Amino acid sequence: MNVKKTRRIYNEVGLQLRNKHPKRRVKAKLRDDRQEAVGPNDVWTMDFVHDQLALGNKLRILTIVDIHSRFCPVADPRFTYRDEDVVQTLEWVCAQVGCPRTIRVENGSKFISRDLDLWAYANDVTLDFSRPGKPTDNSFIEAFNSKLRSECLNAHWFMSLADAREKLEDWRRHSNEDRPHSAIGYTVPIALHYPGGAASPSP
């Protein structure tokens, strides 16, 4: 009994039952009312970047960027990222720099999880999902991850997870504190994110 035979018999009998559509996620939003970021911690964007160690071990790197200031509070590499790991990283970041009002994310399995949805609900954070097949809906993180890959991931061999963390942290601090960004008037991101002056949080 394969799928084709099951479907044929189903149609011949005249059954009409269809798969139920999942209910809309509690903290998901429609894209029609998307607003521009007007200040720090207003809108974040996050995604994963994939790489590997010199010995072949796969890495998944969670990157988060503040759209208003282009400030990156974390670039966290791990061998595997479970649903609860995403929440754990977000809790750490929010303890350092505060929670955002909105986070723009793709429709990946780690971002549509119940754990993340419950965390967003508990912290009054709206999850703004990209439309399927529309990477331009989350273009800020795509551009950031492209720079991360060309300037860090492709420029270094990572010998261990600790080595990857160290080199990613060095690059993140350079991006936040030393390199002016044309999109924010050639200001360094940390100066726009913390107008009063503050150091980039350490992992």
CSV table of N, CA and C in Angstrom, one decimal, residues 38-148:
chain,number,residue,atom,x,y,z
A,38,VAL,N,13.5,52.3,14.7
A,38,VAL,CA,13.7,53.8,15.0
A,38,VAL,C,14.6,54.0,16.1
A,39,GLY,N,15.2,52.9,16.7
A,39,GLY,CA,16.1,53.1,17.8
A,39,GLY,C,16.7,51.8,18.2
A,40,PRO,N,17.7,51.8,19.0
A,40,PRO,CA,18.4,50.5,19.5
A,40,PRO,C,17.4,49.6,20.2
A,41,ASN,N,17.5,48.3,19.9
A,41,ASN,CA,16.6,47.3,20.5
A,41,ASN,C,15.2,47.4,20.0
A,42,ASP,N,15.0,48.1,18.9
A,42,ASP,CA,13.6,48.2,18.3
A,42,ASP,C,13.4,46.9,17.5
A,43,VAL,N,14.3,46.7,16.5
A,43,VAL,CA,14.1,45.5,15.7
A,43,VAL,C,15.5,44.8,15.6
A,44,TRP,N,15.5,43.5,15.9
A,44,TRP,CA,16.7,42.7,15.6
A,44,TRP,C,16.4,41.8,14.5
A,45,THR,N,17.5,41.2,13.9
A,45,THR,CA,17.3,40.2,12.9
A,45,THR,C,18.3,39.1,13.3
A,46,MET,N,18.0,37.8,13.0
A,46,MET,CA,18.9,36.7,13.4
A,46,MET,C,18.8,35.6,12.4
A,47,ASP,N,19.9,34.9,12.3
A,47,ASP,CA,19.9,33.7,11.3
A,47,ASP,C,21.1,32.8,11.7
A,48,PHE,N,21.2,31.7,11.0
A,48,PHE,CA,22.3,30.8,11.2
A,48,PHE,C,23.3,30.9,10.0
A,49,VAL,N,24.6,30.8,10.3
A,49,VAL,CA,25.6,30.6,9.3
A,49,VAL,C,26.3,29.2,9.5
A,50,HIS,N,26.6,28.5,8.5
A,50,HIS,CA,27.2,27.2,8.6
A,50,HIS,C,28.6,27.3,8.2
A,51,ASP,N,29.5,26.6,8.9
A,51,ASP,CA,30.9,26.4,8.6
A,51,ASP,C,31.4,25.1,9.2
A,52,GLN,N,32.7,24.9,9.2
A,52,GLN,CA,33.2,23.7,9.8
A,52,GLN,C,34.7,23.9,10.3
A,53,LEU,N,35.1,23.1,11.2
A,53,LEU,CA,36.4,23.1,11.7
A,53,LEU,C,37.4,22.5,10.6
A,54,ALA,N,38.7,22.7,10.9
A,54,ALA,CA,39.7,22.2,10.0
A,54,ALA,C,39.6,20.7,9.8
A,55,LEU,N,39.1,20.0,10.9
A,55,LEU,CA,39.0,18.6,10.9
A,55,LEU,C,37.7,18.1,10.4
A,56,GLY,N,36.8,19.0,9.9
A,56,GLY,CA,35.6,18.6,9.3
A,56,GLY,C,34.4,18.7,10.2
A,57,ASN,N,34.5,18.9,11.5
A,57,ASN,CA,33.3,19.0,12.3
A,57,ASN,C,32.4,20.2,11.9
A,58,LYS,N,31.2,20.0,11.7
A,58,LYS,CA,30.2,21.0,11.3
A,58,LYS,C,30.0,22.1,12.4
A,59,LEU,N,29.9,23.3,12.0
A,59,LEU,CA,29.5,24.4,13.0
A,59,LEU,C,28.3,25.1,12.5
A,60,ARG,N,27.4,25.5,13.5
A,60,ARG,CA,26.3,26.4,13.2
A,60,ARG,C,26.5,27.6,14.1
A,61,ILE,N,26.5,28.7,13.4
A,61,ILE,CA,26.7,30.0,14.1
A,61,ILE,C,25.5,30.9,14.1
A,62,LEU,N,25.0,31.2,15.3
A,62,LEU,CA,23.8,32.0,15.4
A,62,LEU,C,24.3,33.5,15.5
A,63,THR,N,23.8,34.3,14.5
A,63,THR,CA,24.2,35.7,14.5
A,63,THR,C,22.9,36.5,14.7
A,64,ILE,N,23.1,37.6,15.5
A,64,ILE,CA,22.0,38.5,15.8
A,64,ILE,C,22.5,40.0,15.5
A,65,VAL,N,21.7,40.7,14.9
A,65,VAL,CA,22.1,42.1,14.5
A,65,VAL,C,21.0,43.1,14.8
A,66,ASP,N,21.3,44.2,15.4
A,66,ASP,CA,20.3,45.3,15.6
A,66,ASP,C,20.2,46.1,14.3
A,67,ILE,N,19.0,46.1,13.8
A,67,ILE,CA,18.9,46.8,12.4
A,67,ILE,C,19.1,48.3,12.5
A,68,HIS,N,18.8,48.9,13.6
A,68,HIS,CA,18.9,50.4,13.7
A,68,HIS,C,20.4,50.8,13.7
A,69,SER,N,21.2,50.1,14.6
A,69,SER,CA,22.6,50.5,14.8
A,69,SER,C,23.6,49.6,14.1
A,70,ARG,N,23.1,48.5,13.5
A,70,ARG,CA,24.0,47.4,13.0
A,70,ARG,C,25.0,46.8,14.0
A,71,PHE,N,24.6,46.9,15.3
A,71,PHE,CA,25.3,46.4,16.4
A,71,PHE,C,25.1,44.9,16.5
A,72,CYS,N,26.1,44.1,16.6
A,72,CYS,CA,26.0,42.6,16.7
A,72,CYS,C,26.3,42.2,18.1
A,73,PRO,N,25.3,41.8,18.9
A,73,PRO,CA,25.6,41.5,20.3
A,73,PRO,C,26.2,40.1,20.5
A,74,VAL,N,26.0,39.2,19.5
A,74,VAL,CA,26.5,37.8,19.6
A,74,VAL,C,26.7,37.2,18.2
A,75,ALA,N,27.8,36.4,18.1
A,75,ALA,CA,27.9,35.4,17.0
A,75,ALA,C,28.4,34.1,17.7
A,76,ASP,N,27.4,33.3,17.9
A,76,ASP,CA,27.7,32.1,18.8
A,76,ASP,C,27.8,30.8,18.0
A,77,PRO,N,29.0,30.2,18.0
A,77,PRO,CA,29.1,28.9,17.3
A,77,PRO,C,28.9,27.7,18.2
A,78,ARG,N,28.3,26.7,17.7
A,78,ARG,CA,28.1,25.5,18.4
A,78,ARG,C,28.1,24.3,17.3
A,79,PHE,N,28.4,23.1,17.8
A,79,PHE,CA,28.3,22.0,16.9
A,79,PHE,C,26.9,21.7,16.5
A,80,THR,N,26.0,21.8,17.4
A,80,THR,CA,24.5,21.6,17.1
A,80,THR,C,23.8,22.7,17.9
A,81,TYR,N,22.7,23.1,17.3
A,81,TYR,CA,21.8,24.1,17.9
A,81,TYR,C,20.4,23.5,18.1
A,82,ARG,N,20.0,23.2,19.3
A,82,ARG,CA,18.7,22.8,19.6
A,82,ARG,C,17.7,24.0,19.8
A,83,ASP,N,16.5,23.7,19.8
A,83,ASP,CA,15.5,24.8,20.0
A,83,ASP,C,15.8,25.6,21.3
A,84,GLU,N,16.1,24.8,22.4
A,84,GLU,CA,16.3,25.5,23.7
A,84,GLU,C,17.7,26.2,23.7
A,85,ASP,N,18.6,25.9,22.8
A,85,ASP,CA,19.9,26.6,22.7
A,85,ASP,C,19.7,28.0,22.2
A,86,VAL,N,18.7,28.1,21.2
A,86,VAL,CA,18.4,29.4,20.6
A,86,VAL,C,17.9,30.3,21.8
A,87,VAL,N,17.0,29.8,22.5
A,87,VAL,CA,16.4,30.5,23.7
A,87,VAL,C,17.5,30.9,24.7
A,88,GLN,N,18.3,30.0,25.0
A,88,GLN,CA,19.4,30.2,25.9
A,88,GLN,C,20.3,31.4,25.5
A,89,THR,N,20.7,31.4,24.2
A,89,THR,CA,21.5,32.5,23.7
A,89,THR,C,20.7,33.8,23.7
A,90,LEU,N,19.5,33.8,23.4
A,90,LEU,CA,18.7,35.0,23.5
A,90,LEU,C,18.5,35.5,24.9
A,91,GLU,N,18.4,34.6,25.8
A,91,GLU,CA,18.3,35.1,27.2
A,91,GLU,C,19.6,35.7,27.7
A,92,TRP,N,20.7,35.1,27.3
A,92,TRP,CA,22.0,35.7,27.6
A,92,TRP,C,22.1,37.1,27.0
A,93,VAL,N,21.8,37.2,25.7
A,93,VAL,CA,21.9,38.5,25.0
A,93,VAL,C,21.0,39.6,25.7
A,94,CYS,N,19.8,39.2,25.9
A,94,CYS,CA,18.9,40.2,26.5
A,94,CYS,C,19.3,40.6,27.9
A,95,ALA,N,20.0,39.7,28.7
A,95,ALA,CA,20.5,40.1,30.0
A,95,ALA,C,21.6,41.1,29.8
A,96,GLN,N,22.3,41.1,28.7
A,96,GLN,CA,23.4,42.0,28.5
A,96,GLN,C,23.0,43.4,27.9
A,97,VAL,N,22.1,43.3,26.9
A,97,VAL,CA,21.8,44.6,26.2
A,97,VAL,C,20.3,44.9,26.2
A,98,GLY,N,19.5,44.1,26.8
A,98,GLY,CA,18.0,44.3,26.8
A,98,GLY,C,17.3,43.6,25.7
A,99,CYS,N,16.0,43.4,25.8
A,99,CYS,CA,15.2,42.7,24.8
A,99,CYS,C,14.8,43.6,23.7
A,100,PRO,N,14.6,43.1,22.5
A,100,PRO,CA,14.1,43.9,21.4
A,100,PRO,C,12.6,43.9,21.4
A,101,ARG,N,12.0,44.8,20.6
A,101,ARG,CA,10.5,44.8,20.4
A,101,ARG,C,10.1,43.7,19.4
A,102,THR,N,11.0,43.6,18.4
A,102,THR,CA,10.7,42.6,17.3
A,102,THR,C,12.0,41.9,16.9
A,103,ILE,N,11.9,40.7,16.5
A,103,ILE,CA,13.0,39.9,15.9
A,103,ILE,C,12.5,39.4,14.5
A,104,ARG,N,13.3,39.8,13.5
A,104,ARG,CA,13.0,39.2,12.1
A,104,ARG,C,13.8,37.9,11.9
A,105,VAL,N,13.1,36.9,11.5
A,105,VAL,CA,13.7,35.6,11.4
A,105,VAL,C,13.2,34.9,10.1
A,106,GLU,N,13.9,33.9,9.7
A,106,GLU,CA,13.5,33.0,8.6
A,106,GLU,C,12.5,32.0,9.1
A,107,ASN,N,12.0,31.1,8.2
A,107,ASN,CA,11.1,30.1,8.7
A,107,ASN,C,11.7,28.8,8.9
A,108,GLY,N,13.0,28.8,9.4
A,108,GLY,CA,13.7,27.6,9.7
A,108,GLY,C,13.1,26.9,11.0
A,109,SER,N,13.5,25.6,11.1
A,109,SER,CA,12.9,24.8,12.2
A,109,SER,C,13.2,25.3,13.5
A,110,LYS,N,14.4,25.9,13.7
A,110,LYS,CA,14.7,26.4,15.1
A,110,LYS,C,14.0,27.7,15.4
A,111,PHE,N,13.5,28.4,14.4
A,111,PHE,CA,12.8,29.7,14.6
A,111,PHE,C,11.3,29.6,14.7
A,112,ILE,N,10.8,28.4,14.3
A,112,ILE,CA,9.3,28.2,14.4
A,112,ILE,C,9.0,27.3,15.6
A,113,SER,N,10.0,27.0,16.4
A,113,SER,CA,9.8,26.1,17.5
A,113,SER,C,8.9,26.7,18.6
A,114,ARG,N,8.3,25.8,19.4
A,114,ARG,CA,7.4,26.2,20.5
A,114,ARG,C,8.2,26.9,21.6
A,115,ASP,N,9.5,26.4,21.8
A,115,ASP,CA,10.3,27.0,22.8
A,115,ASP,C,10.6,28.5,22.5
A,116,LEU,N,10.9,28.8,21.3
A,116,LEU,CA,11.1,30.2,20.9
A,116,LEU,C,9.8,31.0,21.0
A,117,ASP,N,8.7,30.5,20.6
A,117,ASP,CA,7.4,31.1,20.6
A,117,ASP,C,7.0,31.5,22.0
A,118,LEU,N,7.2,30.5,22.9
A,118,LEU,CA,6.9,30.8,24.3
A,118,LEU,C,7.8,31.8,25.0
A,119,TRP,N,9.1,31.8,24.6
A,119,TRP,CA,10.0,32.8,25.1
A,119,TRP,C,9.6,34.2,24.6
A,120,ALA,N,9.3,34.3,23.3
A,120,ALA,CA,8.9,35.6,22.8
A,120,ALA,C,7.6,36.1,23.5
A,121,TYR,N,6.7,35.2,23.7
A,121,TYR,CA,5.4,35.6,24.4
A,121,TYR,C,5.7,36.1,25.8
A,122,ALA,N,6.6,35.4,26.5
A,122,ALA,CA,6.9,35.7,27.9
A,122,ALA,C,7.6,37.0,28.0
A,123,ASN,N,8.4,37.4,26.9
A,123,ASN,CA,9.2,38.6,27.0
A,123,ASN,C,8.6,39.7,26.1
A,124,ASP,N,7.4,39.5,25.6
A,124,ASP,CA,6.7,40.5,24.8
A,124,ASP,C,7.5,40.9,23.6
A,125,VAL,N,8.1,39.9,22.9
A,125,VAL,CA,8.8,40.1,21.7
A,125,VAL,C,8.0,39.5,20.5
A,126,THR,N,7.9,40.3,19.5
A,126,THR,CA,7.2,39.8,18.3
A,126,THR,C,8.1,39.2,17.3
A,127,LEU,N,7.8,38.0,16.8
A,127,LEU,CA,8.6,37.3,15.8
A,127,LEU,C,8.0,37.7,14.4
A,128,ASP,N,8.9,38.3,13.6
A,128,ASP,CA,8.5,38.8,12.3
A,128,ASP,C,9.1,37.8,11.3
A,129,PHE,N,8.3,36.9,10.7
A,129,PHE,CA,8.8,35.8,9.9
A,129,PHE,C,8.9,36.3,8.4
A,130,SER,N,9.9,35.9,7.7
A,130,SER,CA,10.1,36.2,6.3
A,130,SER,C,9.1,35.3,5.5
A,131,ARG,N,8.7,35.8,4.4
A,131,ARG,CA,7.8,35.0,3.5
A,131,ARG,C,8.7,33.9,2.8
A,132,PRO,N,8.2,32.7,2.7
A,132,PRO,CA,8.9,31.6,2.1
A,132,PRO,C,9.5,32.0,0.7
A,133,GLY,N,10.7,31.8,0.5
A,133,GLY,CA,11.3,32.1,-0.8
A,133,GLY,C,11.6,33.5,-1.0
A,134,LYS,N,11.6,34.3,0.0
A,134,LYS,CA,11.8,35.8,-0.1
A,134,LYS,C,13.0,36.2,0.8
A,135,PRO,N,14.2,35.9,0.5
A,135,PRO,CA,15.4,36.3,1.4
A,135,PRO,C,15.5,37.8,1.6
A,136,THR,N,14.9,38.6,0.6
A,136,THR,CA,15.0,40.0,0.8
A,136,THR,C,14.2,40.5,1.9
A,137,ASP,N,13.3,39.7,2.5
A,137,ASP,CA,12.5,40.1,3.6
A,137,ASP,C,13.5,40.3,4.9
A,138,ASN,N,14.6,39.6,4.8
A,138,ASN,CA,15.5,39.6,5.9
A,138,ASN,C,16.9,40.0,5.4
A,139,SER,N,17.0,41.0,4.6
A,139,SER,CA,18.2,41.4,3.9
A,139,SER,C,19.3,41.9,4.8
A,140,PHE,N,19.0,42.4,5.9
A,140,PHE,CA,20.0,43.0,6.8
A,140,PHE,C,20.9,41.8,7.3
A,141,ILE,N,20.3,40.7,7.8
A,141,ILE,CA,21.1,39.6,8.3
A,141,ILE,C,21.8,38.9,7.1
A,142,GLU,N,21.3,38.9,5.9
A,142,GLU,CA,21.9,38.3,4.8
A,142,GLU,C,23.2,39.1,4.5
A,143,ALA,N,23.2,40.4,4.5
A,143,ALA,CA,24.3,41.2,4.2
A,143,ALA,C,25.4,41.0,5.3
A,144,PHE,N,24.9,41.0,6.6
A,144,PHE,CA,25.9,40.8,7.7
A,144,PHE,C,26.6,39.5,7.6
A,145,ASN,N,25.8,38.4,7.4
A,145,ASN,CA,26.4,37.1,7.3
A,145,ASN,C,27.4,37.0,6.1
A,146,SER,N,27.1,37.7,5.0
A,146,SER,CA,28.0,37.7,3.9
A,146,SER,C,29.3,38.3,4.2
A,147,LYS,N,29.3,39.4,5.0
A,147,LYS,CA,30.6,40.0,5.5
A,147,LYS,C,31.3,39.1,6.5
A,148,LEU,N,30.5,38.5,7.3
A,148,LEU,CA,31.1,37.5,8.3
A,148,LEU,C,31.8,36.4,7.6
